Short mmCIF file of C-alpha atoms and ligand atoms in Angstrom, two decimals:
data_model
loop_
_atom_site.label_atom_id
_atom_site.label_comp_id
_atom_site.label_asym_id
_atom_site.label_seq_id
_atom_site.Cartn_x
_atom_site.Cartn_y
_atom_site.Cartn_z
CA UNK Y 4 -2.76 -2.91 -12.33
CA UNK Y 5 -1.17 -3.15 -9.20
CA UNK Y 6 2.19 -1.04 -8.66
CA UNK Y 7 3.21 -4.38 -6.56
CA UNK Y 8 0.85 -7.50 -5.54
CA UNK Y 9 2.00 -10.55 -3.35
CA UNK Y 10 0.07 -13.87 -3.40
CA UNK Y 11 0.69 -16.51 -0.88
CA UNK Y 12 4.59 -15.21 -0.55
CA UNK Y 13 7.04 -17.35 1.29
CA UNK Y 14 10.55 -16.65 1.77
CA UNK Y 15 13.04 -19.35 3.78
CA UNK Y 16 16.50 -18.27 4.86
CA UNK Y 17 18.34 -21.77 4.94
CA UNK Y 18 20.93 -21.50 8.06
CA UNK Y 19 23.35 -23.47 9.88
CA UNK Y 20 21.09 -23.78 12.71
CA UNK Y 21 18.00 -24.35 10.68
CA UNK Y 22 15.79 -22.80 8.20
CA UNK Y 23 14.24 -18.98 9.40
CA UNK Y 24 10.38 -18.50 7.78
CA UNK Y 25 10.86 -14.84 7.24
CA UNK Y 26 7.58 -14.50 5.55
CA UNK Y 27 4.81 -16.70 5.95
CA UNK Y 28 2.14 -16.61 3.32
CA UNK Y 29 2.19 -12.56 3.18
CA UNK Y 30 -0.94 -11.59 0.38
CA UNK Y 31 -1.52 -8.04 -0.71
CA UNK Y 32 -0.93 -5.71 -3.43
CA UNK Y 33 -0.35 -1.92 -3.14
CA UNK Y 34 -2.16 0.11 -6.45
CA UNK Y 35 -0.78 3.26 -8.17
CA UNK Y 36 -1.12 6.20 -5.66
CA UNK Y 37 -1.62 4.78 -2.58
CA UNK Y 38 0.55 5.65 0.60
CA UNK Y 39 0.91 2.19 2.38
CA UNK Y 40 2.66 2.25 5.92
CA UNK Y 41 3.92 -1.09 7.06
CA UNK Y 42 4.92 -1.98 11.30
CA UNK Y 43 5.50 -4.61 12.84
CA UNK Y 44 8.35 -5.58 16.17
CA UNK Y 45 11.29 -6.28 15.31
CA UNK Y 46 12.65 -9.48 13.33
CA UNK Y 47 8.71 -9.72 11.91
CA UNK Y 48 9.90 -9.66 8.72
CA UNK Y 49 9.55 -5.93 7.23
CA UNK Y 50 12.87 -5.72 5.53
CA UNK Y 51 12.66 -8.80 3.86
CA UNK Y 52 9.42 -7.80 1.88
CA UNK Y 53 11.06 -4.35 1.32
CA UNK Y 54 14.22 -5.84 -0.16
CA UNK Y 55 11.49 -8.02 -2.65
CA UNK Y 56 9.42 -4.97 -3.20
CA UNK Y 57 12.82 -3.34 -3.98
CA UNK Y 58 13.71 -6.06 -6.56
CA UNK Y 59 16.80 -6.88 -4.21
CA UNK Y 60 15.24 -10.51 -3.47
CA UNK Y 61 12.98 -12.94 -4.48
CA UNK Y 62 10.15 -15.13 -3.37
CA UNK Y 63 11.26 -18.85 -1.79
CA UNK Y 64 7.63 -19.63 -2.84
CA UNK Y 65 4.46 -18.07 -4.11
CA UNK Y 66 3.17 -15.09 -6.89
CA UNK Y 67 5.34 -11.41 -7.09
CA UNK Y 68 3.83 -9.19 -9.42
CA UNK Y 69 5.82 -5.74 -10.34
CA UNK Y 70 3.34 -3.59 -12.26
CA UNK Y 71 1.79 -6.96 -13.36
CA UNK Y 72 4.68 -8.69 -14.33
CA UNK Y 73 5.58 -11.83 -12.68
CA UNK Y 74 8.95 -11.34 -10.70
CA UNK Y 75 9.71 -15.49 -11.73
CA UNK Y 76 9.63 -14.03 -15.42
CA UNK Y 77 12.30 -11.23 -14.77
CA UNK Y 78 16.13 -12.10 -15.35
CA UNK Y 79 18.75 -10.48 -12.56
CA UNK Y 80 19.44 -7.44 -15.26
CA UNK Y 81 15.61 -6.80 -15.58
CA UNK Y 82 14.97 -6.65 -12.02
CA UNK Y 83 18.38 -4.49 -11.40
CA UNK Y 84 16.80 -1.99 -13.59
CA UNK Y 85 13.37 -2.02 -12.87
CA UNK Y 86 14.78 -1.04 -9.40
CA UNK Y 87 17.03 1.90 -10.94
CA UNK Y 88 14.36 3.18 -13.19
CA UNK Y 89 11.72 3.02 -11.65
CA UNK Y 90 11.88 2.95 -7.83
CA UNK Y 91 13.52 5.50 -5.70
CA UNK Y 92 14.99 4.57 -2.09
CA UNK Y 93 14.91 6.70 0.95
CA UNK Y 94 16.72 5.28 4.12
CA UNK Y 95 16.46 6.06 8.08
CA UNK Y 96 20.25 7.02 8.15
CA UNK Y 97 20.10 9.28 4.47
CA UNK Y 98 23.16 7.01 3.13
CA UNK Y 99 24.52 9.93 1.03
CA UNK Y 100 27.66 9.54 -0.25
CA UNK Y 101 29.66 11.53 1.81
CA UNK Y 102 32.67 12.43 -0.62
CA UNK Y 103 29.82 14.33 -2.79
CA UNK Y 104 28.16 17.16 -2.63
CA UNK Y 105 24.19 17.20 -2.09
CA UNK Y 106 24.11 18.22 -6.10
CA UNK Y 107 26.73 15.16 -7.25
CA UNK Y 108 24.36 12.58 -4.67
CA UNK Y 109 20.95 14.02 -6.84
CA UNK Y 110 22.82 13.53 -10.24
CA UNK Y 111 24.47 10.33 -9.49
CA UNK Y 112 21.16 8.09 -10.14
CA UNK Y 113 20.92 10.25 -13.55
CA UNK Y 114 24.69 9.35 -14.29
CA UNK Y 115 24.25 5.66 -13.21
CA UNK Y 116 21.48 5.35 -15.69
CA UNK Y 117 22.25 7.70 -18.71
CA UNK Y 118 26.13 7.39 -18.15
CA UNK Y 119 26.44 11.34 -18.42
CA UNK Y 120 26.41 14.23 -16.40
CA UNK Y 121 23.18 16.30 -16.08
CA UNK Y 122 22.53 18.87 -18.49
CA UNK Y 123 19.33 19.07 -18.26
CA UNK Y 124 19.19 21.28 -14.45
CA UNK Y 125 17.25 18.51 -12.87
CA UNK Y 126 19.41 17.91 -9.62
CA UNK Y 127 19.23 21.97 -8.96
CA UNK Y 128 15.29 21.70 -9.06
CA UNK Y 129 14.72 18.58 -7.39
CA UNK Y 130 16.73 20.32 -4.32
CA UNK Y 131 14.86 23.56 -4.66
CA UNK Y 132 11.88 21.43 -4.68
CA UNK Y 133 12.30 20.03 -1.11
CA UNK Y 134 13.16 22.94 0.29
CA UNK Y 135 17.39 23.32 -0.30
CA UNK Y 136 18.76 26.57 -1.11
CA UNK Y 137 21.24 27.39 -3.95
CA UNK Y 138 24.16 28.11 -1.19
CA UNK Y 139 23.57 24.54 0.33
CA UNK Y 140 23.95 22.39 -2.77
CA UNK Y 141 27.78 22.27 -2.62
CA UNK Y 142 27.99 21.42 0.62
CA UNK Y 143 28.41 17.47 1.55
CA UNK Y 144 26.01 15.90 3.64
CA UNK Y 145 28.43 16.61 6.87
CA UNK Y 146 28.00 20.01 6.49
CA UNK Y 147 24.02 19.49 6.62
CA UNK Y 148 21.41 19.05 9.52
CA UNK Y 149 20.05 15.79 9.56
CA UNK Y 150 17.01 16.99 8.19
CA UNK Y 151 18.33 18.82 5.19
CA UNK Y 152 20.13 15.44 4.57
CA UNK Y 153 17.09 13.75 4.37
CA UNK Y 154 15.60 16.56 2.06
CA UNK Y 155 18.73 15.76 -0.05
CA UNK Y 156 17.95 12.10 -0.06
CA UNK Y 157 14.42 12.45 -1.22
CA UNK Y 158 15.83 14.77 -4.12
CA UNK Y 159 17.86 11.99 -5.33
CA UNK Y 160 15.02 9.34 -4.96
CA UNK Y 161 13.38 11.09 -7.44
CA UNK Y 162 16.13 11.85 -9.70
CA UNK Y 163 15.28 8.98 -12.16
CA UNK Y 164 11.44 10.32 -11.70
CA UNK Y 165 10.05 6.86 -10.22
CA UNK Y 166 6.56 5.85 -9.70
CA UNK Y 167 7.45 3.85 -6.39
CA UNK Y 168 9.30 5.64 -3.53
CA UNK Y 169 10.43 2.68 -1.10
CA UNK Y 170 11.03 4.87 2.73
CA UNK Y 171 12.81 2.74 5.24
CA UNK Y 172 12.40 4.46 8.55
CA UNK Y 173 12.69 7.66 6.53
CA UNK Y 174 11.65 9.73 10.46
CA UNK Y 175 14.26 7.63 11.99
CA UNK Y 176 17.18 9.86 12.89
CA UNK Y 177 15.45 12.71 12.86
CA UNK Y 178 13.71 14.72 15.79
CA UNK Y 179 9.71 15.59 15.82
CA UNK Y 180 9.86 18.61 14.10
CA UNK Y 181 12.18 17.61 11.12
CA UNK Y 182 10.06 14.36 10.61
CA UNK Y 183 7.38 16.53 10.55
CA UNK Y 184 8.38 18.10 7.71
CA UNK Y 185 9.93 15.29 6.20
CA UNK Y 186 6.70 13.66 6.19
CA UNK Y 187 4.93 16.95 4.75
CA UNK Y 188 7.03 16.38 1.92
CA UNK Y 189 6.12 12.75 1.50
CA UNK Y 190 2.38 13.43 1.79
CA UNK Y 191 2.92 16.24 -0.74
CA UNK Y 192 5.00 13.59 -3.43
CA UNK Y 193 1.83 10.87 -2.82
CA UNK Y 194 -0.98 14.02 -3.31
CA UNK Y 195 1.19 14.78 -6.67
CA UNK Y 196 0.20 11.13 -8.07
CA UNK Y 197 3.52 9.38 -6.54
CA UNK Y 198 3.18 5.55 -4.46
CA UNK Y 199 4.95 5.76 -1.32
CA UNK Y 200 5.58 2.16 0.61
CA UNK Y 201 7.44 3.09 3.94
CA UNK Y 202 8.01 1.22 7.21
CA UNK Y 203 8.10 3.01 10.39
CA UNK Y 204 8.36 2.39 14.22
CA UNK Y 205 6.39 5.38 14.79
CA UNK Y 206 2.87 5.33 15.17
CA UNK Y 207 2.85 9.20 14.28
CA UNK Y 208 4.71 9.14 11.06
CA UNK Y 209 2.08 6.08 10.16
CA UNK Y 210 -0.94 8.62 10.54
CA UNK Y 211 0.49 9.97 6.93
CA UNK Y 212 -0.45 6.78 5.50
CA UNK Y 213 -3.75 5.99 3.49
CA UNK Y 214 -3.44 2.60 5.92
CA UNK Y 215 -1.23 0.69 7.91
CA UNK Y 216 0.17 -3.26 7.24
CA UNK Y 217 0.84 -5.06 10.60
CA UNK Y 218 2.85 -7.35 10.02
CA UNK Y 219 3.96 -10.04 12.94
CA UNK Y 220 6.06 -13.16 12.68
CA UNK Y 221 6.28 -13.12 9.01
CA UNK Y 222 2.46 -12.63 8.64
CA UNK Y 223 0.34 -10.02 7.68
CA UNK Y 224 -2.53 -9.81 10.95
CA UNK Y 225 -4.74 -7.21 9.18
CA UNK Y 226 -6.37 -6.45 5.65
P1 ADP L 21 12.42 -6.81 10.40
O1 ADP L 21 12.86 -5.95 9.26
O2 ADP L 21 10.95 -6.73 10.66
O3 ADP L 21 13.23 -6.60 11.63
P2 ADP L 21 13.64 -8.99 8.90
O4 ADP L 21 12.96 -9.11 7.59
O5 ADP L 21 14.96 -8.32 8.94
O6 ADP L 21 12.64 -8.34 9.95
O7 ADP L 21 13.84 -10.44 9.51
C1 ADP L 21 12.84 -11.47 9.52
C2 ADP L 21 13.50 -12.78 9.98
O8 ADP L 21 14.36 -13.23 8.95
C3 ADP L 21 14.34 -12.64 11.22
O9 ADP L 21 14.23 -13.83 11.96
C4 ADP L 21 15.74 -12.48 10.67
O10 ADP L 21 16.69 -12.93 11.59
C5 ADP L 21 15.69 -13.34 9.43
N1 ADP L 21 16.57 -12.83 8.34
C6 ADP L 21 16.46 -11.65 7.70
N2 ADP L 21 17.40 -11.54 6.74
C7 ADP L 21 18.11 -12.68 6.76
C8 ADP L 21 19.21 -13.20 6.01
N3 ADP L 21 19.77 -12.51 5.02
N4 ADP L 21 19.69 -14.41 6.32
C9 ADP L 21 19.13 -15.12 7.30
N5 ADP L 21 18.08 -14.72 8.05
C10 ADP L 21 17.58 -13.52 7.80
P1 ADP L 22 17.99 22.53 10.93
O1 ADP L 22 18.50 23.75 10.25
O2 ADP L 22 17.53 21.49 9.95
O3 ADP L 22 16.97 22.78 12.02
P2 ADP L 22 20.32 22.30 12.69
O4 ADP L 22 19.74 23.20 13.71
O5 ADP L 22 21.00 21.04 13.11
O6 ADP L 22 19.23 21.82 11.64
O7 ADP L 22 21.36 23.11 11.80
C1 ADP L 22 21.42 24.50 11.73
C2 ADP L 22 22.37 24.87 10.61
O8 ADP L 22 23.70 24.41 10.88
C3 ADP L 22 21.95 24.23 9.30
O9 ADP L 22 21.63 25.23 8.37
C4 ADP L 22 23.11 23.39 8.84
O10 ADP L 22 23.51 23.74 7.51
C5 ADP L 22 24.23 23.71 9.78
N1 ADP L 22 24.83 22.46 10.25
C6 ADP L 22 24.22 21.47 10.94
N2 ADP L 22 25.06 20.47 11.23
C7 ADP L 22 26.25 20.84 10.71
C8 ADP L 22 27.55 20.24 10.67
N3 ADP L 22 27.81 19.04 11.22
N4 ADP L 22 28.55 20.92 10.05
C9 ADP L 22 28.31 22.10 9.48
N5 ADP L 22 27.11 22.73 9.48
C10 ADP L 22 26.10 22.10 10.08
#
C-alpha cells in the first residue's frame, strides 16, 4: 500500500483576481521506503502538494490516499493526527522554538501527543543519534550552528517515530559541507526502512534521492 498516492489531483485557490490552478491533474504515489525528491521553479506548485501530503490541505478535486485511506473519508481531527503521529516535518529555516532548549524542541512532539514529559530518555538518544553531544542539549537553537540546528530538527521529526519524514528545503540555509552531512543523515534514516519526501532547489541534494518529481506549472512533466 502506498505511504501516499494522488490520482488526477486538482487544487483551485479561488482569489479576488481569479481562480489560481495550483495543481493540475498531479498522479503518483510514493510506497513505503522510497526517498522521492520533488523540483520544480518557483510558484509550480511544490508546497501546495507538500501541505496535502502533510495533511495541512485537501484536494479541490480528484483521489488522496494516506496509507490507503481516502483523505475525503478523514474528518479535520483524523487528519490533524495522522500528521502528528505519523509524519515528521523538517524545514529549510529549522523552525525550532527558540525559547527551548534543543532537548525541550525533541520532547515537545512527545508532550503534544502523550500530554507528559518524557520519561522514557528518547529526546537524549534521538540527539545522540544525529550526531549532538550531551553538553549541547541545553543550549537553544541560538547558541547552535546552523547545522547542529538542523541535526536538532531531524531529532524532533522523529520524536513521535514516523514512517513519513516530509523535508522542505531541509539543505537550504546551510553551506555545502553541512548539507552534506545533513543529507548523510537523511540517506542513513531512508537505508534504516524510513520514507523521506523532500523538495529541494539543489540539484546536488536531489542525487540522494531514489528519483526526482519535476514538477512545472502545477503538473508533474516526468514519471
Ligand atoms: P511552489 O512551492 O512551487 O513555489 P506553490 O504551491 O507555493 O508553489 O504555489 C503554486 C501556485 O499557487 C502559485 O501560483 C501560488 O501563487 C498559488 N498559491 C499557493 N498557495 C496559495 C494560497 N494559499 N492562496 C492562493 N494562492 C496560492
Ligand atoms: P559547525 O560547528 O556546525 O561547523 P560553526 O562553525 O558555525 O558550525 O560553529 C562552531 C561552534 O560555535 C559550534 O560548536 C556552535 O555550537 C558554536 N556556535 C555557532 N553559532 C553560535 C552562536 N550564534 N552562538 C553561540 N555559539 C555558536
Amino acid at each position: 500500500v502506498p505511504v501516499v498516492e494522488l490520482r488526477d489531483v486538482y487544487k483551485i485557490y479561488h482569489m479576488p483576481a481569479g481562480d489560481v490552478h495550483a495543481l493540475n491533474g498531479v498522479t503518483f504515489s510514493v510506497m513505503p521506503g522510497e526517498f522521492v525528491a520533488i523540483m520544480g521553479p518557483s510558484g509550480s506548485g511544490k508546497s501546495t502538494l507538500m501541505n496535502m501530503i502533510g495533511c495541512l490541505d485537501v484536494p479541490t478535486k480528484g483521489g488522496m490516499y494516506i496509507d490507503g485511506r481516502s483523505v475525503n473519508e478523514m474528518t479535520d481531527d483524523e487528519l490533524t493526527i495522522h500528521r502528528r503521529d505519523h509524519i515528521g516535518f523538517i524545514f529549510q529555516k529549522f523552525n525550532l522554538i527558540g525559547l527551548l532548549t534543543a532537548y525541550e524542541n525533541v520532547e515537545y512532539p512527545m508532550i503534544l501527543r502523550y500530554g507528559k514529559r518524557d520519561d522514557t530518555g528518547r529526546p537524549k538518544e534521538l540527539l545522540a543519534s544525529v550526531g549532538i553531544d550531551e553538553a549541547k542539549m541545553t543550549h537553544t537553537p541560538f547558541e547552535l550552528s546552523g547545522g547542529q540546528q538542523q541535526r536538532v530538527a531531524v531529532a524532533r521529526a522523529l520524536a513521535n517515530d514516523p514512517a513519513l519524514l516530509l523535508c522542505d528545503e531541509p539543505t537550504g540555509n546551510l553551506d555545502s559541507k553541512m548539507s552534506e552531512q545533513i543529507m548523510a543523515l537523511l540517506r542513513d534514516l531512508n537505508t534504516r526502512g524510513r520514507t523521506i519526501i523532500m523538495v529541494t532547489h539543489d540539484p546536488h541534494t536531489a542525487t540522494y534521492a531514489d528519483r526526482t518529481i519535476i514538477i512545472r506549472d502545477g503538473e508533474i512533466v516526468n514519471a
